[in-house]
Amino acid sequence: MNRITSRIDTGTTEFADNHAAYQALVATLRERQEFAISGGRGRQRSIERHLSRGKVLVRERIDLVTDNNTPFLEFSSLAAWGQYDDEVPGAGIVTGIGVVHGVPWVFVANDATVKGGSLVPMAIKKQVRAQDIALENGLGVIYLVDSGGAFLPLQDEIFPDKDHFGGGFYRQARMSAMGLPQLSVVLGPCTAGGAYVPALSDEVIMVEGIGRIFLGGPPIVKAALGEIVDQDELGGAVKHTRVSGVSDYLAQTEREAYGKLREICETTNQRRVDQRQSWLDWQPVEPPAYPAEDLYGIVSADDRIPFDATEIIARLVDGSRFAEFKPEWGESIVTGFARIHGHMVGVIANNGIIFSESALKAAHFIELCEQRRIPLLFLQNTSGYMVGSDSEAGGIAKNGAKMVAAVANATVPKYTVLIGGSYGAGNYGMCGRGFNPRFLFAWPNSRIATMAADTAETVLVDIRRAGMKGAETSEEELAEIARSIREQYETQSDPYHATSRMWDDGLIDPVHTRDALGLCLSLAARQDEPAAGPGIVYRM
């Protein structure tokens, strides 16, 4: 593969201005992530109370389980941002991928310092998403349970629907049946529906004095039966390990429990992360030829000013080497082959609006990657498919649909990063959330909506104006309508609005993108080859 020759002059004022603006975005991201970890209204008192009970904080728990000096890829750290009066940072649950004895595991860990670990709707969504990641990537799941169960005031948003509380139990049972281990450490209350997380696990450890499991707690037992019983007598670790058999192992302390958990992990016979399969070609890792920090200066501070996707690719891929496919045609989409941390990928990146020829080029390239069993990486920065009479005459609707269908039918692993705008059907054609990429990350400059705020303002004001014919509407009223529409679209397309609702798997600093993708690709490398689909028939 040829090395990309960067055309970026890092000494210009424009580069410096972009770099400074992006550093401000990253500073905001880090500040909000720190809030999710340690902030929140009244959170400090909860943390102090948690520690006073001799309990360990949630991320330290994960550190005690995972191998030393290995990465932990946390999902959706800003889930629920701006929701629930900002009283449930991170949705009160930590999920991600960590390594135990060289084997990757998905972690689902309750944060008992956030509303006692009670599960709000976004927490359920976050847990179910983590289980789906485990299922698709062939990973076992470790549950560090410390939860008061469902947040009852919002029970209708948690309990009855397909991907509500029961969906997590369904996935847990299915994964266990498929041989993907489900392991639980009970570190606090598991009440009512929450009791089924450990009960459905393959092996369970309970910590004496803090771990408890019961379908109905002491108040419910008193109300239903008139029986007065304390928590440990009703469902403590000793009771469930030595009497009921719900728990398999009794630990005196958290640290003892994590030692036992690591011992169990070693016996599960799971494939290590470095046991690569022949279907996914791998070569020794070569760092990019250009520094990742350049990304700050390449991305335009003004999102209306485009930037060259090839310059982004040069700072993500091994050796900045890129075998471009159809470089002279359909130039608003860049396609080609590269390696990330040694793994071959097919890259599809936007250089703006998607024209008919770009859509056909992308569909053709997706077909090649499907035939060659090469994973796909989508780098989204587009306002969508081209409109206008010429485009319609050129078949943009059909050609765009061919690209969308190609993405939908591709069976190789797919990964998506929002590096800029993600608007309209361009989100679909570039493998947005609705097209089930294995992982979808976003940069803090990204935007996602049906259309940009400027466009929405023009379109919707014109529609309102047309609907008001014969009625008296002042320019002041129209200006207020325009302001309201712009404000709505700017708010709803904000990356923090998106990540709060888990339209992505997390906002990430651009300089961490290469390593995050490398970890994700290594998960596919340890699996057997995905079954190929019926094939794609959309050649030009």
XYZ file of C-alpha atoms in Angstrom:
540
model
C 0.000 0.000 0.000
C 1.181 3.516 -0.755
C 1.706 5.965 2.070
C -0.617 8.974 2.075
C 1.260 12.230 1.553
C -0.370 14.793 3.806
C -1.080 18.199 2.315
C -1.771 19.789 5.698
C 0.478 22.716 6.650
C 0.550 22.578 10.439
C 2.174 26.018 10.602
C -0.790 28.030 9.307
C -3.049 30.287 11.336
C -6.065 28.260 10.194
C -4.539 25.044 11.562
C -3.692 26.757 14.867
C -7.214 28.194 15.183
C -8.800 24.802 14.436
C -6.449 23.121 16.907
C -7.323 25.569 19.684
C -11.054 25.266 19.021
C -10.898 21.477 19.119
C -8.863 21.460 22.306
C -11.724 23.439 23.867
C -14.168 20.744 22.700
C -11.976 18.029 24.217
C -11.681 19.990 27.487
C -15.492 20.119 27.691
C -15.701 16.388 26.978
C -13.234 15.587 29.771
C -15.003 17.906 32.198
C -18.337 16.202 31.556
C -16.825 12.733 31.801
C -15.324 13.718 35.143
C -18.790 14.842 36.266
C -20.169 11.434 35.264
C -17.502 9.728 37.365
C -17.550 11.846 40.507
C -20.159 14.624 40.191
C -23.885 14.888 40.574
C -26.172 16.584 43.027
C -25.612 15.160 46.501
C -23.269 12.554 45.047
C -20.375 13.234 47.431
C -22.484 12.226 50.426
C -23.447 9.023 48.658
C -19.811 8.277 47.856
C -18.763 8.854 51.473
C -21.588 6.625 52.721
C -20.594 3.924 50.220
C -16.952 4.011 51.313
C -17.896 4.057 55.003
C -19.476 0.640 54.514
C -16.119 -0.714 53.380
C -17.292 -0.913 49.772
C -15.217 -0.144 46.676
C -16.232 2.408 44.009
C -17.516 0.977 40.754
C -14.574 1.695 38.428
C -12.090 0.551 41.078
C -14.040 -2.714 41.214
C -13.456 -3.212 37.517
C -9.753 -2.365 37.955
C -9.469 -5.057 40.635
C -10.865 -7.680 38.265
C -9.049 -6.833 35.020
C -5.432 -7.627 34.142
C -2.820 -5.025 35.074
C -1.840 -2.531 32.373
C -4.658 -3.526 30.022
C -7.214 -1.120 28.521
C -10.836 -0.814 29.571
C -13.095 0.416 26.778
C -16.008 2.087 28.559
C -19.311 2.462 26.718
C -21.588 5.503 26.847
C -19.993 7.217 29.833
C -22.298 10.206 29.255
C -25.551 8.252 28.941
C -28.398 10.220 30.554
C -26.460 13.501 30.295
C -28.960 16.344 30.749
C -31.754 13.920 31.671
C -33.313 13.155 35.072
C -32.278 16.633 36.319
C -28.646 15.537 35.911
C -29.007 13.382 39.026
C -28.135 10.082 37.299
C -24.654 10.573 35.779
C -23.682 7.777 33.421
C -27.216 6.397 33.908
C -25.946 4.933 37.203
C -24.231 1.995 35.540
C -20.783 1.357 34.060
C -20.412 -0.911 31.026
C -17.451 -1.733 28.820
C -14.874 -4.295 27.740
C -11.968 -5.353 29.944
C -9.395 -8.128 29.796
C -9.138 -10.953 32.383
C -6.359 -13.529 31.949
C -5.921 -12.338 28.381
C -9.613 -12.836 27.529
C -11.956 -9.899 26.770
C -15.154 -9.692 28.832
C -18.079 -7.292 28.839
C -18.645 -5.717 32.259
C -21.994 -4.521 33.588
C -21.438 -2.815 36.941
C -23.994 -0.886 39.003
C -22.920 2.385 40.587
C -24.575 2.331 44.005
C -23.575 5.963 44.637
C -26.161 7.017 42.041
C -29.689 6.647 43.422
C -28.603 3.531 45.300
C -27.934 1.758 42.017
C -31.610 1.948 41.032
C -32.139 1.429 37.316
C -33.649 4.312 35.337
C -34.759 3.723 31.718
C -31.374 4.761 30.255
C -29.629 2.309 32.598
C -31.724 -0.533 31.195
C -30.925 0.614 27.656
C -27.226 0.772 28.530
C -27.232 -2.724 30.028
C -29.099 -4.226 27.081
C -26.706 -2.529 24.630
C -23.735 -4.013 26.503
C -25.313 -7.467 26.298
C -25.894 -7.036 22.555
C -22.213 -6.124 22.125
C -21.267 -9.260 24.066
C -23.544 -11.424 21.928
C -22.314 -10.054 18.595
C -18.646 -10.254 19.558
C -18.827 -13.631 21.295
C -17.922 -12.366 24.773
C -18.849 -13.505 28.253
C -20.406 -11.012 30.673
C -19.368 -10.143 34.224
C -22.070 -8.504 36.358
C -20.916 -6.543 39.420
C -24.316 -6.223 41.068
C -25.073 -3.491 43.594
C -28.547 -2.271 42.778
C -31.834 -1.418 44.385
C -33.610 -2.684 41.257
C -35.933 -0.772 38.977
C -36.599 2.920 39.649
C -40.300 2.458 40.420
C -41.563 5.993 39.643
C -40.644 5.279 35.991
C -41.776 1.645 35.955
C -43.771 1.981 32.724
C -40.553 2.964 30.905
C -38.597 0.051 32.414
C -40.764 -3.006 32.860
C -43.047 -4.196 30.057
C -41.541 -3.615 26.595
C -39.234 -5.726 24.420
C -35.930 -4.087 25.356
C -36.920 -3.210 28.917
C -35.893 -5.098 32.054
C -37.056 -8.473 30.746
C -34.986 -8.069 27.579
C -31.834 -8.157 29.700
C -32.899 -11.430 31.318
C -33.745 -12.891 27.905
C -30.307 -12.011 26.558
C -28.592 -13.355 29.645
C -30.330 -16.721 29.339
C -29.650 -16.925 25.598
C -25.955 -16.115 25.958
C -25.547 -18.695 28.701
C -27.135 -21.324 26.446
C -24.702 -20.346 23.660
C -21.693 -20.949 25.895
C -20.924 -17.293 26.616
C -20.311 -17.297 30.391
C -22.516 -15.160 32.630
C -20.801 -14.485 35.970
C -22.079 -12.378 38.881
C -20.557 -10.907 42.015
C -23.242 -9.690 44.423
C -21.976 -6.588 46.221
C -25.206 -5.049 47.437
C -28.943 -5.553 47.209
C -30.551 -7.543 44.383
C -34.232 -6.942 44.874
C -37.274 -8.190 42.959
C -36.419 -8.343 39.226
C -32.804 -7.535 40.094
C -32.561 -10.918 41.825
C -32.704 -12.622 38.436
C -29.350 -11.202 37.294
C -27.408 -13.462 39.680
C -30.056 -16.209 39.556
C -29.630 -16.476 35.754
C -25.831 -16.424 35.973
C -23.713 -19.531 35.466
C -21.724 -18.894 38.644
C -22.374 -16.480 41.507
C -20.173 -15.036 44.250
C -21.727 -13.205 47.206
C -19.836 -10.975 49.640
C -20.817 -11.489 53.258
C -22.282 -8.478 55.028
C -23.114 -6.479 51.891
C -24.476 -8.904 49.259
C -28.180 -9.713 49.460
C -30.710 -11.348 47.125
C -34.476 -11.430 47.650
C -37.576 -11.300 45.470
C -39.260 -9.209 48.162
C -37.356 -7.209 50.761
C -38.212 -7.042 54.487
C -40.912 -4.340 54.045
C -42.732 -6.427 51.415
C -42.428 -9.600 53.496
C -43.855 -7.775 56.515
C -46.731 -6.357 54.464
C -47.535 -9.665 52.754
C -46.944 -12.171 55.559
C -46.600 -10.176 58.754
C -43.134 -11.674 59.095
C -40.404 -9.454 60.559
C -36.965 -10.396 59.297
C -33.704 -8.539 58.711
C -31.957 -8.367 55.324
C -29.195 -10.901 55.989
C -31.526 -13.422 57.545
C -33.885 -13.046 54.573
C -31.394 -13.128 51.720
C -27.804 -12.629 52.860
C -24.672 -14.247 51.488
C -24.516 -17.012 54.116
C -28.183 -17.894 53.603
C -27.886 -18.160 49.819
C -24.510 -19.925 49.745
C -25.043 -22.474 52.538
C -28.822 -22.919 52.623
C -30.627 -22.000 49.379
C -27.751 -22.664 46.955
C -28.583 -19.540 44.922
C -24.946 -18.459 45.375
C -22.006 -20.739 44.562
C -19.234 -19.033 46.516
C -18.991 -17.010 49.723
C -16.390 -14.239 50.053
C -15.538 -12.318 53.208
C -14.410 -9.172 51.369
C -14.748 -7.601 47.944
C -11.084 -8.225 47.129
C -11.464 -11.901 47.994
C -14.495 -12.014 45.694
C -12.526 -10.538 42.785
C -9.727 -13.052 43.290
C -12.303 -15.837 43.100
C -13.884 -14.225 40.035
C -10.531 -14.160 38.229
C -10.075 -17.827 39.121
C -13.494 -18.648 37.631
C -12.682 -16.659 34.475
C -9.569 -18.791 34.006
C -11.682 -21.960 33.947
C -14.236 -20.844 31.353
C -12.109 -21.875 28.349
C -12.727 -18.677 26.391
C -10.596 -17.672 23.429
C -7.852 -15.193 24.254
C -7.690 -11.831 22.506
C -4.374 -12.787 20.857
C -5.723 -16.024 19.370
C -6.381 -14.550 15.941
C -8.317 -16.509 13.365
C -7.112 -17.032 9.817
C -10.188 -15.454 8.246
C -9.179 -12.008 9.539
C -5.733 -11.226 8.148
C -3.269 -9.616 10.558
C 0.213 -8.137 10.277
C 2.568 -6.503 12.798
C 1.458 -3.033 13.905
C 2.979 0.076 12.326
C 2.147 3.510 13.811
C 0.775 6.242 11.525
C 3.336 8.469 9.838
C 1.639 11.601 11.200
C 0.755 12.520 14.816
C -2.813 11.924 15.984
C -2.894 15.399 17.544
C -2.971 16.831 14.014
C -6.641 15.798 13.929
C -7.485 18.779 16.127
C -6.137 21.163 13.509
C -7.565 19.346 10.486
C -11.199 19.374 11.630
C -12.619 22.814 10.829
C -13.675 24.970 13.760
C -16.609 26.101 11.576
C -18.636 23.000 10.737
C -19.740 24.609 7.460
C -16.157 24.389 6.167
C -15.288 20.905 4.851
C -12.107 18.983 5.586
C -10.389 16.203 3.625
C -11.251 12.702 4.869
C -7.976 11.371 3.458
C -6.090 13.494 6.003
C -8.129 11.854 8.775
C -7.384 8.375 7.413
C -3.661 9.179 7.301
C -3.668 9.675 11.072
C -5.692 6.565 11.916
C -4.214 3.747 9.833
C -0.977 1.787 10.111
C 1.955 3.544 8.458
C -0.563 5.998 6.947
C -0.706 3.444 4.116
C -3.900 3.412 2.079
C -4.799 1.533 -1.111
C -7.499 3.785 -2.472
C -10.301 2.270 -4.560
C -11.614 4.295 -7.551
C -9.717 7.472 -6.589
C -10.699 9.281 -9.820
C -14.462 8.719 -9.609
C -17.162 9.562 -7.097
C -14.750 11.725 -5.159
C -17.225 12.844 -2.495
C -16.698 9.409 -0.932
C -13.211 8.054 -0.266
C -12.891 4.254 -0.285
C -9.906 1.979 0.107
C -8.039 -0.640 2.100
C -5.813 -0.051 5.111
C -4.759 -1.641 8.383
C -5.505 -0.549 11.934
C -3.376 -2.194 14.621
C -2.458 -4.819 12.057
C -6.037 -5.660 11.030
C -7.168 -5.153 7.432
C -10.205 -2.873 7.041
C -12.160 -1.383 4.185
C -12.561 2.343 4.817
C -15.515 4.401 3.550
C -15.222 8.103 4.394
C -17.255 11.147 3.383
C -15.902 14.185 1.633
C -19.222 16.001 1.821
C -22.512 15.410 0.008
C -23.098 11.936 -1.449
C -23.681 12.078 -5.230
C -25.014 9.238 -7.398
C -21.582 8.097 -8.565
C -20.299 8.203 -4.960
C -23.179 6.023 -3.795
C -22.498 3.467 -6.552
C -18.788 3.505 -5.769
C -19.503 2.849 -2.094
C -21.931 0.008 -2.915
C -19.324 -1.596 -5.199
C -16.636 -1.292 -2.521
C -18.882 -2.793 0.160
C -19.457 -5.749 -2.168
C -15.705 -6.234 -2.548
C -15.200 -6.212 1.225
C -18.060 -8.679 1.661
C -16.578 -11.039 -0.922
C -13.088 -10.773 0.584
C -14.363 -10.981 4.192
C -12.811 -7.660 5.194
C -14.430 -5.605 8.011
C -15.807 -2.174 7.128
C -15.027 1.160 8.779
C -17.341 4.121 8.064
C -16.112 7.656 8.815
C -19.205 9.867 8.659
C -19.131 13.538 7.697
C -21.946 14.258 5.284
C -25.026 16.424 4.872
C -26.702 13.503 3.090
C -27.540 12.584 -0.508
C -27.555 15.262 -3.215
C -30.907 16.843 -4.084
C -32.107 18.807 -7.118
C -33.536 18.093 -10.560
C -30.219 16.959 -12.048
C -29.645 14.536 -9.191
C -33.156 13.157 -9.417
C -32.737 12.684 -13.176
C -29.457 10.902 -12.452
C -31.219 8.372 -10.237
C -29.994 9.535 -6.816
C -32.949 7.874 -5.066
C -32.216 4.465 -6.603
C -28.440 4.732 -6.387
C -28.622 5.908 -2.789
C -30.910 2.965 -2.055
C -28.326 0.610 -3.554
C -25.735 1.924 -1.126
C -28.153 1.632 1.798
C -29.044 -1.941 0.779
C -25.376 -2.862 0.442
C -24.708 -1.675 3.996
C -27.753 -3.538 5.324
C -26.740 -6.809 3.644
C -23.034 -6.768 4.507
C -22.289 -9.576 6.997
C -18.682 -8.649 7.812
C -18.104 -6.673 11.039
C -18.981 -2.990 10.616
C -17.674 -0.062 12.658
C -18.728 3.597 12.468
C -17.195 6.843 13.732
C -19.019 10.164 13.429
C -16.174 12.579 12.647
C -18.448 15.444 11.551
C -22.006 15.823 10.312
C -24.369 12.862 10.073
C -27.484 14.148 8.374
C -30.535 12.634 6.721
C -30.274 9.401 4.774
C -26.501 9.866 4.751
C -26.610 8.549 8.313
C -28.195 5.342 6.992
C -25.982 4.877 3.951
C -22.900 5.375 6.129
C -23.996 2.703 8.624
C -25.680 4.705 11.363
C -27.131 3.162 14.496
C -30.138 1.760 12.645
C -27.832 -0.430 10.514
C -26.278 -2.213 13.472
C -22.574 -1.465 13.359
C -20.771 -3.491 16.009
C -19.574 -0.246 17.548
C -20.438 3.381 16.840
C -18.328 6.167 18.347
C -18.639 9.933 17.901
C -16.248 12.882 18.113
C -17.247 15.931 20.177
C -17.592 18.071 17.037
C -20.109 15.677 15.469
C -23.725 16.494 14.676
C -26.614 14.151 13.954
C -30.106 15.109 12.725
C -32.438 14.822 9.745
C -30.863 18.054 8.450
C -28.622 20.885 9.572
C -30.153 23.741 11.591
C -29.718 26.230 8.710
C -31.545 23.943 6.301
C -34.275 23.085 8.781
C -34.893 26.768 9.465
C -35.298 27.549 5.751
C -37.457 24.500 4.980
C -39.797 24.722 7.943
C -40.251 28.487 7.781
C -41.179 28.191 4.094
C -43.667 25.454 4.978
C -45.162 27.592 7.730
C -45.306 30.589 5.408
C -47.077 28.560 2.707
C -49.567 27.249 5.269
C -50.411 30.765 6.416
C -51.653 32.112 3.102
C -54.593 34.403 3.692
C -53.677 34.796 7.363
C -51.920 37.815 8.688
C -48.457 36.903 9.927
C -45.930 39.528 10.778
C -42.257 39.314 10.001
C -41.664 39.332 13.744
C -43.773 36.187 14.143
C -41.912 34.471 11.306
C -38.593 35.473 12.861
C -39.704 33.901 16.157
C -40.703 30.717 14.326
C -37.290 30.646 12.650
C -35.509 31.178 15.967
C -37.506 28.391 17.615
C -36.764 25.929 14.789
C -33.053 26.743 14.788
C -32.841 26.360 18.555
C -34.625 22.999 18.418
C -32.339 21.592 15.712
C -29.163 22.946 17.275
C -30.124 21.397 20.611
C -31.221 18.052 19.226
C -28.219 17.676 16.899
C -25.729 18.406 19.701
C -23.380 15.445 20.322
C -24.195 15.444 24.045
C -27.910 15.199 23.281
C -27.103 12.165 21.116
C -24.751 10.394 23.495
C -27.126 10.988 26.418
C -29.717 8.916 24.541
C -27.133 6.301 23.485
C -27.339 6.958 19.765
C -23.644 6.106 19.927
C -21.446 3.938 22.155
C -19.654 6.959 23.515
C -18.058 10.296 22.683
C -14.301 9.856 22.300
C -11.310 12.140 21.927
C -10.210 11.878 18.259
C -6.652 10.956 19.310
C -8.027 7.795 20.966
C -9.950 6.644 17.886
C -7.229 4.406 16.440
C -6.726 2.507 19.710
C -10.465 2.105 20.303
C -10.917 0.675 16.804
C -7.899 -1.595 17.254
C -9.455 -3.108 20.366
C -12.796 -3.575 18.600
C -11.142 -5.256 15.604
C -9.203 -7.590 17.910
C -12.541 -8.887 19.219
C -13.569 -9.917 15.711
C -10.152 -11.532 15.205
C -10.782 -14.036 17.998
C -14.125 -15.174 16.539
C -14.811 -17.735 13.888
C -15.669 -16.227 10.518
C -19.150 -14.644 10.433
C -21.526 -16.452 8.125
C -21.645 -14.751 4.721
C -24.962 -13.444 3.478
C -26.606 -14.096 0.104
C -24.288 -11.629 -1.641
C -24.808 -8.118 -2.953
C -25.816 -7.479 -6.548
C -25.354 -3.742 -6.931
C -22.344 -3.437 -9.209
C -22.447 -0.490 -11.620
